[in-house]
Coordinates of C-alpha atoms in Angstrom, one line a residue:
X427 CA 0.4 -82.7 -30.3
X428 CA -2.8 -84.6 -30.1
X429 CA -4.3 -81.4 -31.7
X430 CA -2.3 -82.1 -34.9
X431 CA -4.3 -85.3 -35.5
X432 CA -7.8 -83.9 -34.8
X433 CA -10.0 -84.0 -38.0
X434 CA -12.6 -81.7 -38.8
X435 CA -15.3 -81.9 -41.7
X436 CA -16.9 -78.9 -43.9
X437 CA -19.5 -78.9 -46.7
X438 CA -20.1 -76.9 -49.5
X439 CA -22.4 -76.4 -52.5
X440 CA -20.7 -77.6 -55.8
X441 CA -22.8 -75.3 -57.7
X442 CA -20.3 -72.3 -57.3
X443 CA -18.1 -74.5 -59.8
X444 CA -14.8 -74.3 -57.7
X445 CA -12.6 -77.1 -58.2
X446 CA -12.9 -79.9 -55.8
X447 CA -10.2 -80.0 -52.9
X448 CA -7.6 -82.9 -53.6
X449 CA -6.7 -85.4 -50.8
X450 CA -3.0 -84.5 -49.3
X451 CA -3.4 -80.7 -50.5
X452 CA -2.4 -78.3 -48.1
X453 CA -3.6 -75.0 -47.4
X454 CA -3.2 -71.7 -44.7
X455 CA -5.9 -70.8 -42.2
X456 CA -5.8 -67.1 -42.2
X457 CA -6.8 -65.2 -39.3
X458 CA -9.0 -61.8 -39.6
X459 CA -5.9 -59.7 -40.1
X460 CA -5.2 -62.3 -43.1
X461 CA -2.1 -63.6 -41.4
X462 CA -1.6 -67.5 -41.8
X463 CA -2.1 -69.2 -38.4
X464 CA -2.1 -72.9 -39.3
X465 CA -1.7 -75.4 -41.8
X466 CA -4.5 -77.8 -43.0
X467 CA -4.2 -81.1 -45.0
X468 CA -7.0 -82.5 -46.9
X469 CA -7.5 -86.0 -45.8
X470 CA -10.8 -86.9 -47.6
X471 CA -13.5 -85.6 -50.1
X472 CA -16.8 -87.0 -51.1
X473 CA -19.3 -85.4 -53.5
X474 CA -22.9 -86.6 -52.1
X475 CA -26.5 -85.4 -52.4
X476 CA -27.3 -82.8 -49.7
X477 CA -30.0 -85.5 -48.3
X478 CA -26.9 -88.3 -47.6
X479 CA -24.8 -86.0 -45.4
X480 CA -24.7 -88.0 -42.2
X481 CA -24.6 -87.3 -38.6
X482 CA -20.8 -88.1 -38.3
X483 CA -20.0 -85.2 -40.8
X484 CA -22.2 -82.9 -39.0
X485 CA -20.6 -83.4 -35.6
X486 CA -17.1 -83.4 -37.1
X487 CA -17.7 -80.2 -38.4
X488 CA -17.2 -78.8 -34.9
X489 CA -19.8 -76.3 -34.9
X490 CA -22.0 -77.5 -32.0
X491 CA -24.7 -79.3 -34.3
X492 CA -26.6 -82.1 -32.7
X493 CA -28.3 -83.4 -35.5
X494 CA -28.1 -83.8 -39.2
X495 CA -31.3 -81.4 -39.3
X496 CA -29.8 -78.7 -37.2
X497 CA -26.5 -78.8 -39.5
X498 CA -28.6 -78.6 -42.8
X499 CA -30.7 -75.7 -41.2
X500 CA -27.7 -73.6 -40.5
X501 CA -26.1 -74.6 -44.0
X502 CA -29.4 -73.6 -45.7
X503 CA -29.5 -70.3 -44.1
X504 CA -26.1 -69.7 -45.4
X505 CA -26.5 -71.1 -49.0
X506 CA -29.9 -69.2 -49.2
X507 CA -28.3 -66.0 -47.8
X508 CA -28.0 -62.8 -50.2
X509 CA -24.2 -63.3 -50.5
X510 CA -24.3 -66.8 -52.0
X511 CA -27.5 -66.0 -54.2
X512 CA -25.3 -62.7 -55.5
X513 CA -22.3 -64.9 -56.1
X514 CA -24.4 -67.5 -58.1
X515 CA -26.2 -64.6 -60.0
X516 CA -29.6 -66.3 -59.1
X517 CA -31.7 -64.2 -56.5
X518 CA -34.1 -67.5 -56.1
X519 CA -31.3 -70.0 -55.7
X520 CA -32.1 -72.8 -53.2
X521 CA -30.8 -76.2 -52.5
X522 CA -32.7 -79.5 -52.3
X523 CA -32.1 -83.1 -51.0
X524 CA -30.6 -83.9 -54.6
X525 CA -28.1 -80.8 -54.6
X526 CA -24.6 -82.1 -54.6
X527 CA -22.5 -81.1 -51.7
X528 CA -18.6 -81.5 -51.3
X529 CA -17.9 -83.1 -47.7
X530 CA -14.5 -82.3 -47.2
X531 CA -12.3 -84.0 -44.3
X532 CA -9.0 -82.3 -43.2
X533 CA -6.6 -82.3 -40.4
X534 CA -4.4 -79.7 -38.9
X535 CA -0.9 -80.5 -39.6
X536 CA 0.8 -77.3 -38.0
X537 CA 0.1 -74.5 -35.7
X538 CA 1.9 -71.2 -36.9
X539 CA 3.2 -68.9 -34.6
X540 CA 1.9 -65.4 -34.7
X541 CA 4.4 -62.6 -35.3

């Protein structure tokens, strides 16, 4: 049962224009076959400059980052990649210290049985 109380975090550039997550909102996690495998609940949302993402957030993301610099380098590779630049319609898109990011916290509330 402890796994249902574990928290994780993620960050996304706000420039895409998606609506912000809402605290207490629930969402399904889908597997590679598009089947729901878990339910998450948003527990916190912060919008802050990229330079203010802290070590706790980087560690809580659960991807094995050991520093904010490592976390940021990985996210910059993603945000500066061709897929994001295509979605944004800006082949030169880049982030900077003052780029707003969404830092989201959530918890796993249910692991769903796989049919």
